[in-house]
Coordinates of C-alpha atoms in Angstrom, one line a residue:
M237 CA 35.6 47.4 -0.7
K238 CA 38.3 47.2 -3.4
K239 CA 40.6 45.5 -0.9
A240 CA 37.9 43.0 0.0
K241 CA 37.4 42.1 -3.7
F242 CA 41.2 41.8 -4.1
F243 CA 41.5 39.3 -1.2
I244 CA 38.6 37.3 -2.5
L245 CA 40.2 37.1 -5.9
I246 CA 43.5 36.0 -4.4
L247 CA 41.7 33.3 -2.4
I248 CA 39.9 32.0 -5.5
L249 CA 43.2 31.8 -7.3
L250 CA 44.8 29.9 -4.4
I251 CA 42.0 27.4 -4.2
S252 CA 42.1 26.9 -8.0
S253 CA 45.9 26.3 -7.9
C254 CA 45.4 23.6 -5.1
A255 CA 42.7 21.8 -7.0
P256 CA 43.7 18.7 -9.0
S257 CA 43.8 19.2 -12.8
L258 CA 41.1 17.4 -14.7
K259 CA 43.9 16.2 -17.0
E260 CA 45.3 14.2 -14.0
I261 CA 42.1 12.1 -13.7
P262 CA 42.6 8.8 -15.5
Q263 CA 40.4 8.3 -18.6
V264 CA 38.5 5.0 -19.0
P265 CA 38.9 3.6 -22.5
K266 CA 35.8 3.6 -24.6
E267 CA 36.3 -0.1 -25.4
A268 CA 36.2 -0.9 -21.6
I269 CA 33.0 1.2 -21.1
E270 CA 31.3 -0.6 -24.0
A271 CA 32.4 -4.0 -22.7
E272 CA 30.9 -3.2 -19.3
R273 CA 27.7 -1.9 -20.8
L274 CA 27.2 -5.1 -22.7
K275 CA 28.0 -7.2 -19.6
Q276 CA 25.4 -5.3 -17.6
R277 CA 22.9 -5.6 -20.5
K278 CA 23.5 -9.4 -20.6
I279 CA 22.9 -9.7 -16.8
A280 CA 19.7 -7.7 -17.1
L281 CA 18.4 -9.9 -20.0
F282 CA 19.3 -13.2 -18.2
T283 CA 17.7 -11.9 -15.0
Y284 CA 14.6 -11.0 -16.9
F285 CA 14.3 -14.5 -18.3
E286 CA 14.8 -16.1 -14.8
R287 CA 11.9 -14.0 -13.5
K288 CA 9.8 -14.7 -16.6
E289 CA 10.4 -18.5 -16.1
K290 CA 9.2 -18.2 -12.4
L291 CA 6.2 -16.2 -13.6
N292 CA 5.3 -18.7 -16.3
Q293 CA 5.6 -21.6 -13.8
V294 CA 3.2 -20.1 -11.3
W295 CA 0.8 -18.9 -14.0
Y296 CA 0.6 -22.3 -15.6
N297 CA -0.4 -23.9 -12.3
L298 CA -3.1 -21.2 -11.8
I299 CA -4.7 -21.4 -15.2
V300 CA -4.7 -25.2 -15.3
G301 CA -6.0 -25.5 -11.7
S302 CA -8.7 -22.9 -12.3
A303 CA -9.9 -24.1 -15.7
P304 CA -13.4 -25.1 -14.3
L305 CA -13.9 -21.4 -13.2
C306 CA -13.2 -19.9 -16.6
K307 CA -16.3 -21.4 -18.4
K308 CA -16.0 -20.4 -22.1
K309 CA -12.6 -18.7 -21.7
I310 CA -10.6 -22.0 -22.2
K311 CA -7.6 -22.9 -24.3
P312 CA -5.4 -25.9 -24.9
V313 CA -2.3 -25.7 -22.6
Y314 CA 1.0 -27.5 -23.3
G315 CA 3.3 -25.8 -20.9
F316 CA 6.1 -24.5 -23.2
E317 CA 7.2 -21.2 -24.6
I318 CA 8.9 -20.3 -27.8
H319 CA 10.8 -17.4 -29.3
D320 CA 12.8 -16.5 -32.4
K321 CA 15.6 -14.0 -33.1
E322 CA 13.3 -11.6 -35.0
M323 CA 11.5 -10.9 -31.6
Y324 CA 14.6 -9.1 -30.3
K325 CA 16.8 -6.2 -31.1
E326 CA 20.0 -7.3 -32.9
E327 CA 22.2 -6.6 -29.9
D328 CA 19.9 -8.5 -27.5
A329 CA 19.6 -11.5 -29.8
K330 CA 23.4 -11.7 -30.0
L331 CA 23.7 -11.7 -26.2
L332 CA 20.9 -14.3 -25.8
T333 CA 22.7 -16.8 -28.0
E334 CA 25.0 -17.4 -25.0
K335 CA 22.0 -18.9 -23.3
F336 CA 19.6 -20.0 -26.0
V337 CA 19.6 -21.3 -29.6
L338 CA 18.0 -18.4 -31.6
D339 CA 16.9 -18.9 -35.2
K340 CA 14.3 -17.6 -37.7
N341 CA 12.4 -20.8 -36.8
P342 CA 10.8 -20.8 -33.3
T343 CA 12.9 -22.5 -30.6
V344 CA 11.9 -23.6 -27.1
W345 CA 13.1 -21.4 -24.2
Y346 CA 10.8 -22.6 -21.4
I347 CA 9.1 -25.9 -20.4
H348 CA 7.0 -26.4 -17.3
P349 CA 8.3 -29.3 -15.3
N350 CA 4.9 -31.0 -15.0
S351 CA 3.4 -30.3 -18.4
P352 CA 2.4 -32.3 -21.4
A353 CA 5.4 -30.8 -23.3
F354 CA 7.8 -32.1 -20.5
K355 CA 6.2 -35.5 -20.4
A356 CA 6.4 -35.8 -24.3
G357 CA 10.2 -35.2 -24.1
L358 CA 10.4 -31.7 -25.5
K359 CA 13.8 -30.0 -24.6
I360 CA 15.0 -26.4 -24.2
N361 CA 16.4 -25.1 -27.5
D362 CA 14.6 -27.6 -29.7
K363 CA 13.9 -25.9 -33.0
I364 CA 10.4 -26.4 -34.2
L365 CA 10.1 -27.2 -37.9
K366 CA 6.6 -28.5 -38.2
I367 CA 3.4 -28.6 -36.1
N368 CA 0.8 -31.1 -37.1
D369 CA 2.5 -31.5 -40.5
R370 CA 2.4 -27.8 -41.2
E371 CA 5.7 -25.9 -41.6
V372 CA 6.2 -23.0 -39.3
K373 CA 8.6 -20.1 -40.0
D374 CA 8.3 -18.0 -36.9
S375 CA 6.9 -17.9 -33.3
R376 CA 3.8 -16.0 -34.3
S377 CA 2.6 -18.5 -36.9
A378 CA 3.5 -21.4 -34.6
M379 CA 1.4 -19.9 -31.7
E380 CA -1.6 -19.5 -34.0
I381 CA -1.6 -23.2 -34.5
I382 CA -0.7 -24.2 -30.9
K383 CA -3.5 -22.2 -29.3
K384 CA -6.2 -23.9 -31.4
E385 CA -5.1 -27.5 -31.5
K386 CA -5.9 -30.0 -28.7
N387 CA -3.2 -32.4 -29.8
L388 CA 0.2 -31.6 -31.2
K389 CA 2.6 -33.6 -33.4
L390 CA 5.9 -31.7 -33.5
L391 CA 8.9 -32.2 -35.8
V392 CA 11.9 -30.6 -34.1
E393 CA 15.6 -30.3 -34.8
R394 CA 17.8 -31.2 -31.8
N395 CA 21.6 -31.1 -32.0
G396 CA 21.4 -31.6 -35.8
E397 CA 19.0 -34.5 -35.6
L398 CA 15.2 -34.6 -36.4
V399 CA 12.9 -35.7 -33.6
E400 CA 9.2 -36.3 -33.7
L401 CA 7.1 -35.7 -30.6
S402 CA 3.4 -36.0 -29.8
M403 CA 1.4 -34.5 -26.9
E404 CA -2.1 -34.0 -25.7
S405 CA -3.2 -30.7 -24.2
L406 CA -4.7 -29.9 -20.8
E407 CA -7.5 -27.3 -20.4
G408 CA -6.6 -23.9 -19.0
C409 CA -7.9 -20.4 -18.7
S410 CA -7.2 -18.6 -21.9
Y411 CA -5.8 -15.4 -20.2
E412 CA -2.1 -14.7 -20.7
V413 CA 0.5 -13.1 -18.5
E414 CA 3.3 -10.7 -19.5
L415 CA 6.3 -9.4 -17.7
I416 CA 7.3 -5.8 -18.3
F417 CA 10.4 -3.9 -17.3
H418 CA 9.4 -1.4 -14.7
E419 CA 10.6 -0.5 -11.2
S420 CA 7.1 -0.1 -9.7
I421 CA 5.6 -2.9 -7.6
N422 CA 2.5 -3.6 -9.6
A423 CA 0.3 -6.1 -11.4
W424 CA -3.0 -5.5 -13.2
A425 CA -5.6 -7.2 -15.3
A426 CA -6.1 -5.5 -18.6
P427 CA -8.9 -5.3 -21.2
D428 CA -6.8 -7.3 -23.7
E429 CA -7.4 -10.4 -21.5
K430 CA -3.8 -10.3 -20.1
V431 CA -2.3 -9.8 -16.7
Y432 CA 0.7 -7.5 -16.7
V433 CA 3.4 -7.9 -14.0
T434 CA 6.3 -5.6 -13.4
T435 CA 9.9 -6.6 -12.7
G436 CA 9.6 -4.5 -9.5
L437 CA 6.8 -6.9 -8.3
M438 CA 8.9 -9.9 -9.1
R439 CA 11.7 -8.5 -6.8
F440 CA 9.1 -7.8 -4.1
V441 CA 7.5 -11.2 -3.8
Q442 CA 9.4 -13.5 -1.5
S443 CA 8.0 -16.9 -2.6
D444 CA 5.9 -18.7 -5.2
E445 CA 3.0 -18.5 -2.7
D446 CA 3.2 -14.7 -2.7
L447 CA 3.3 -14.6 -6.5
A448 CA 0.4 -17.0 -6.7
L449 CA -1.7 -14.8 -4.5
V450 CA -1.0 -11.7 -6.6
L451 CA -1.6 -13.5 -9.9
G452 CA -4.6 -15.2 -8.5
H453 CA -6.1 -11.8 -7.5
E454 CA -5.6 -10.4 -11.0
L455 CA -6.8 -13.6 -12.7
A456 CA -9.9 -13.3 -10.5
H457 CA -10.7 -9.9 -12.0
H458 CA -10.9 -11.6 -15.4
V459 CA -12.7 -14.7 -14.2
M460 CA -15.4 -12.6 -12.4
G461 CA -15.9 -10.3 -15.3
H462 CA -14.7 -7.2 -13.4
I463 CA -12.8 -5.7 -16.3
T464 CA -15.8 -5.8 -18.7
K465 CA -18.1 -4.3 -16.0
K466 CA -15.6 -1.6 -15.1
M467 CA -15.2 -0.7 -18.8
G468 CA -19.0 -0.4 -19.0
N469 CA -19.0 2.0 -16.1
I470 CA -16.3 4.1 -17.7
I471 CA -18.2 4.3 -21.0
L472 CA -21.4 5.2 -19.2
G473 CA -19.6 8.0 -17.3
S474 CA -18.1 9.3 -20.6
L475 CA -21.5 9.4 -22.1
I476 CA -22.8 11.5 -19.2
D477 CA -19.8 13.9 -19.7
I478 CA -20.6 14.2 -23.4
L479 CA -24.4 14.7 -22.7
I480 CA -23.6 17.5 -20.1
A481 CA -21.3 19.2 -22.6
I482 CA -23.9 19.1 -25.4
T483 CA -26.8 20.3 -23.3
T484 CA -25.2 22.8 -21.0
G485 CA -21.9 23.7 -22.7
V486 CA -20.0 22.8 -19.5
D487 CA -16.8 20.9 -19.8
T488 CA -16.8 18.3 -17.0
Q489 CA -13.2 17.4 -17.8
G490 CA -14.0 13.7 -17.6
T491 CA -15.4 13.8 -14.0
F492 CA -18.1 11.3 -14.6
Q493 CA -15.8 9.0 -16.5
Q494 CA -13.4 9.0 -13.5
L495 CA -16.4 8.4 -11.2
G496 CA -17.5 5.5 -13.4
A497 CA -14.1 3.9 -12.9
L498 CA -14.7 4.0 -9.2
V499 CA -18.1 2.4 -9.2
Y500 CA -17.9 -0.9 -7.3
S501 CA -14.1 -0.7 -7.4
K502 CA -13.8 -1.7 -3.8
E503 CA -16.3 -4.5 -4.1
F504 CA -14.4 -5.8 -7.2
E505 CA -11.2 -5.8 -5.2
R506 CA -12.7 -7.5 -2.2
E507 CA -14.1 -10.2 -4.5
A508 CA -10.8 -10.6 -6.3
D509 CA -9.0 -11.0 -3.0
Y510 CA -11.4 -13.8 -1.9
V511 CA -11.6 -15.6 -5.3
G512 CA -7.9 -15.0 -6.0
T513 CA -7.0 -16.8 -2.8
Y514 CA -9.2 -19.7 -3.9
I515 CA -7.5 -19.7 -7.3
A516 CA -4.0 -19.8 -5.7
A517 CA -5.2 -22.8 -3.6
R518 CA -6.5 -24.6 -6.7
G519 CA -3.1 -24.0 -8.2
G520 CA -1.5 -26.0 -5.4
Y521 CA -0.2 -23.2 -3.3
E522 CA -0.4 -22.8 0.5
V523 CA -2.6 -19.8 1.3
K524 CA -2.8 -19.9 5.1
N525 CA -0.4 -17.0 5.3
A526 CA -2.1 -15.0 2.6
A527 CA -2.9 -12.0 4.8
E528 CA 0.9 -11.5 5.5
L529 CA 1.3 -10.4 1.9
W530 CA -1.0 -7.4 2.6
R531 CA 0.9 -6.5 5.8
R532 CA 4.1 -6.3 3.7
M533 CA 2.2 -4.3 1.1
A534 CA 1.2 -1.9 3.9
V535 CA 4.8 -1.4 4.9
E536 CA 5.8 -0.8 1.3
F537 CA 2.8 1.6 0.7
P538 CA 1.9 3.2 4.0
S539 CA -0.8 5.3 2.4
A540 CA -2.8 2.0 1.9
I541 CA -3.2 1.7 5.7
S542 CA -5.7 4.6 5.7
D543 CA -9.1 4.3 4.1
T544 CA -10.5 7.1 2.0
F545 CA -13.7 7.5 0.0
L546 CA -11.9 7.6 -3.4
A547 CA -9.6 4.8 -2.7
T548 CA -10.1 2.0 -5.3
H549 CA -8.7 -0.7 -3.1
P550 CA -9.7 -1.8 0.4
S551 CA -7.3 -0.5 3.1
S552 CA -4.6 -2.9 4.1
P553 CA -6.0 -3.5 7.6
E554 CA -9.4 -4.3 6.0
R555 CA -7.8 -6.6 3.5
F556 CA -5.8 -8.4 6.3
L557 CA -8.9 -9.1 8.4
F558 CA -11.1 -10.0 5.4
I559 CA -8.7 -12.7 4.2

């Protein structure tokens, strides 16, 4: 036994002596690591804005095309987006100055190519000084004016010169879209009257038509009042949970709240598929291959192929045949 331990010890020493010393591995300078980190961060930021631009372009077409469906949920639409340096972390703001003009005043970073803003002559990186003769100091105060006014008169600074522009709005659905950093392939309509889209979904969609179908589906949830109805079901379920707890002392652990969320879920989704396809068509997108999107979703999420009682969405085969 002692001999065996001795030979094992000798073997370990031999292996250790043959292994390269950690001191021999070249060390990467901290400056080089930091430079590469900043380079990757810049690529990530610029890619985010490219995806956000694509998202905004499709969203604009949908909310303008579907304005008659939104009834009282209407806002003036001009087709441009603004930002200022206070909206970003200091490091990100510095990186973004390689692509945009960033200032305390709002500057233009996006213009839809067929919008009132484009036709009025607004340009990327224009710095907005006044809106309808009112001075603006940041993007938030500017947006408060823009979302209420049906006509705009802008005073902008462009390459050191002052330029006056006027534009008349179009009507559009008042719901907003927001792109968030997340790897999941997802989009959802939220109670705050927004539609959230992940960067993972933006990688997944293969065309503007695909994106229009997804956004149309989520916009349909708002247009058809599904979010309000679903929240009502959840509140009712919560009240039942509370009532049972008070009268019997039994903790239902939110069972009825969860069941409330499922009431009519499939029906809502079917309606959103149908109305969403119509919304995409109203936005000017070809929808004859709409069902192919759900086939690709089925490949990405195989569990969606099977139908179960508690599933909140129709199964992929059902969706394909329905559309």
